[in-house]
C-alpha cells in the first residue's frame, strides 16, 4: 500500500529568465490542484535568491505523482521551460510527525 508523501521541487531560472519561469510555474497551479491525488501544490520564491522557486507538494500515492508527471500541462511546461531553467531538483520526503 502506497502512502501519502511530500515533494519539494527546486527550480532555478537562468539569468534574465526569472519572470518567465515564474509565469510558467504559476500556470501549473490550477490544473495540478485539480488532479486526483494532489493534496497540496504551492509555489514559493526564495527571498534571498529570487531566481529560485520551490514547489511544495503533497501526493496521496506514487501513482498520483506518476500521473502528474505524464499530464498534458506538465509536458507542455517542460517543453516551454527547457530554455529558462538552469537547475531542477526533486526531493521526495516522508512525513515523520
mmCIF file of C-alpha atoms in Angstrom, residues 2-96:
data_model
loop_
_atom_site.group_PDB
_atom_site.id
_atom_site.type_symbol
_atom_site.label_atom_id
_atom_site.label_comp_id
_atom_site.label_asym_id
_atom_site.label_seq_id
_atom_site.Cartn_x
_atom_site.Cartn_y
_atom_site.Cartn_z
ATOM 1 C CA UNK A 2 1.407 3.351 -1.018
ATOM 2 C CA UNK A 3 1.161 6.221 1.444
ATOM 3 C CA UNK A 4 0.990 9.968 1.032
ATOM 4 C CA UNK A 5 4.274 11.831 0.770
ATOM 5 C CA UNK A 6 5.612 15.328 0.280
ATOM 6 C CA UNK A 7 7.746 16.679 -2.534
ATOM 7 C CA UNK A 8 9.939 19.737 -2.752
ATOM 8 C CA UNK A 9 10.811 20.718 -6.299
ATOM 9 C CA UNK A 10 13.567 23.319 -6.646
ATOM 10 C CA UNK A 11 13.757 25.258 -9.906
ATOM 11 C CA UNK A 12 16.373 27.898 -10.636
ATOM 12 C CA UNK A 13 15.922 30.252 -13.568
ATOM 13 C CA UNK A 14 18.710 31.068 -15.984
ATOM 14 C CA UNK A 15 19.949 34.669 -15.765
ATOM 15 C CA UNK A 16 17.286 37.045 -17.029
ATOM 16 C CA UNK A 17 14.595 34.326 -17.112
ATOM 17 C CA UNK A 18 13.117 34.688 -13.615
ATOM 18 C CA UNK A 19 9.863 36.346 -14.715
ATOM 19 C CA UNK A 20 9.304 33.807 -17.488
ATOM 20 C CA UNK A 21 9.845 30.869 -15.163
ATOM 21 C CA UNK A 22 7.533 32.361 -12.553
ATOM 22 C CA UNK A 23 4.775 32.790 -15.139
ATOM 23 C CA UNK A 24 5.179 29.202 -16.340
ATOM 24 C CA UNK A 25 5.132 27.852 -12.784
ATOM 25 C CA UNK A 26 2.034 29.869 -11.882
ATOM 26 C CA UNK A 27 0.338 28.277 -14.880
ATOM 27 C CA UNK A 28 0.759 24.840 -13.292
ATOM 28 C CA UNK A 29 -1.069 25.663 -10.065
ATOM 29 C CA UNK A 30 -4.715 25.442 -11.077
ATOM 30 C CA UNK A 31 -4.595 22.342 -13.298
ATOM 31 C CA UNK A 32 -2.368 20.461 -10.884
ATOM 32 C CA UNK A 33 -4.542 21.246 -7.863
ATOM 33 C CA UNK A 34 -7.459 19.665 -9.745
ATOM 34 C CA UNK A 35 -5.602 16.373 -10.279
ATOM 35 C CA UNK A 36 -6.708 13.262 -8.424
ATOM 36 C CA UNK A 37 -4.305 12.608 -5.578
ATOM 37 C CA UNK A 38 -2.938 16.148 -5.334
ATOM 38 C CA UNK A 39 -3.304 17.252 -1.722
ATOM 39 C CA UNK A 40 -1.054 20.333 -1.888
ATOM 40 C CA UNK A 41 0.697 22.217 -4.676
ATOM 41 C CA UNK A 42 2.096 25.594 -3.633
ATOM 42 C CA UNK A 43 4.638 27.871 -5.294
ATOM 43 C CA UNK A 44 7.246 29.773 -3.265
ATOM 44 C CA UNK A 45 10.108 32.107 -4.186
ATOM 45 C CA UNK A 46 13.376 32.407 -2.283
ATOM 46 C CA UNK A 47 13.643 35.885 -0.734
ATOM 47 C CA UNK A 48 17.448 35.969 -0.900
ATOM 48 C CA UNK A 49 17.711 34.344 -4.326
ATOM 49 C CA UNK A 50 14.632 35.422 -6.314
ATOM 50 C CA UNK A 51 15.665 33.333 -9.308
ATOM 51 C CA UNK A 52 14.976 30.243 -7.165
ATOM 52 C CA UNK A 53 11.489 28.798 -6.862
ATOM 53 C CA UNK A 54 10.162 25.953 -4.744
ATOM 54 C CA UNK A 55 7.068 23.908 -5.391
ATOM 55 C CA UNK A 56 5.814 22.343 -2.147
ATOM 56 C CA UNK A 57 3.673 19.350 -2.981
ATOM 57 C CA UNK A 58 1.788 16.562 -1.263
ATOM 58 C CA UNK A 59 0.600 13.497 -3.148
ATOM 59 C CA UNK A 60 -1.712 10.731 -1.977
ATOM 60 C CA UNK A 61 0.447 7.988 -3.508
ATOM 61 C CA UNK A 62 3.090 7.140 -6.094
ATOM 62 C CA UNK A 63 0.512 6.659 -8.840
ATOM 63 C CA UNK A 64 -0.825 10.198 -8.384
ATOM 64 C CA UNK A 65 2.651 11.696 -8.831
ATOM 65 C CA UNK A 66 3.332 9.436 -11.821
ATOM 66 C CA UNK A 67 0.071 10.592 -13.439
ATOM 67 C CA UNK A 68 1.023 14.206 -12.708
ATOM 68 C CA UNK A 69 4.401 13.723 -14.401
ATOM 69 C CA UNK A 70 2.640 12.489 -17.537
ATOM 70 C CA UNK A 71 -0.123 15.125 -17.571
ATOM 71 C CA UNK A 72 -0.539 17.407 -20.561
ATOM 72 C CA UNK A 73 0.161 20.563 -18.536
ATOM 73 C CA UNK A 74 3.444 19.183 -17.162
ATOM 74 C CA UNK A 75 4.535 18.024 -20.609
ATOM 75 C CA UNK A 76 3.733 21.481 -22.002
ATOM 76 C CA UNK A 77 5.598 23.147 -19.109
ATOM 77 C CA UNK A 78 8.696 21.037 -19.747
ATOM 78 C CA UNK A 79 8.746 21.994 -23.411
ATOM 79 C CA UNK A 80 8.287 25.707 -22.711
ATOM 80 C CA UNK A 81 10.625 25.866 -19.695
ATOM 81 C CA UNK A 82 13.534 23.913 -21.151
ATOM 82 C CA UNK A 83 15.329 27.102 -22.206
ATOM 83 C CA UNK A 84 14.695 29.064 -18.984
ATOM 84 C CA UNK A 85 15.619 26.538 -16.265
ATOM 85 C CA UNK A 86 19.218 26.410 -15.109
ATOM 86 C CA UNK A 87 18.679 23.786 -12.413
ATOM 87 C CA UNK A 88 15.934 21.396 -11.332
ATOM 88 C CA UNK A 89 15.885 19.094 -8.313
ATOM 89 C CA UNK A 90 13.098 16.974 -6.852
ATOM 90 C CA UNK A 91 13.119 15.631 -3.310
ATOM 91 C CA UNK A 92 10.567 13.114 -2.059
ATOM 92 C CA UNK A 93 10.008 13.386 1.684
ATOM 93 C CA UNK A 94 8.493 11.030 4.212
ATOM 94 C CA UNK A 95 6.398 12.801 6.835
ATOM 95 C CA UNK A 96 7.552 11.780 10.319
#
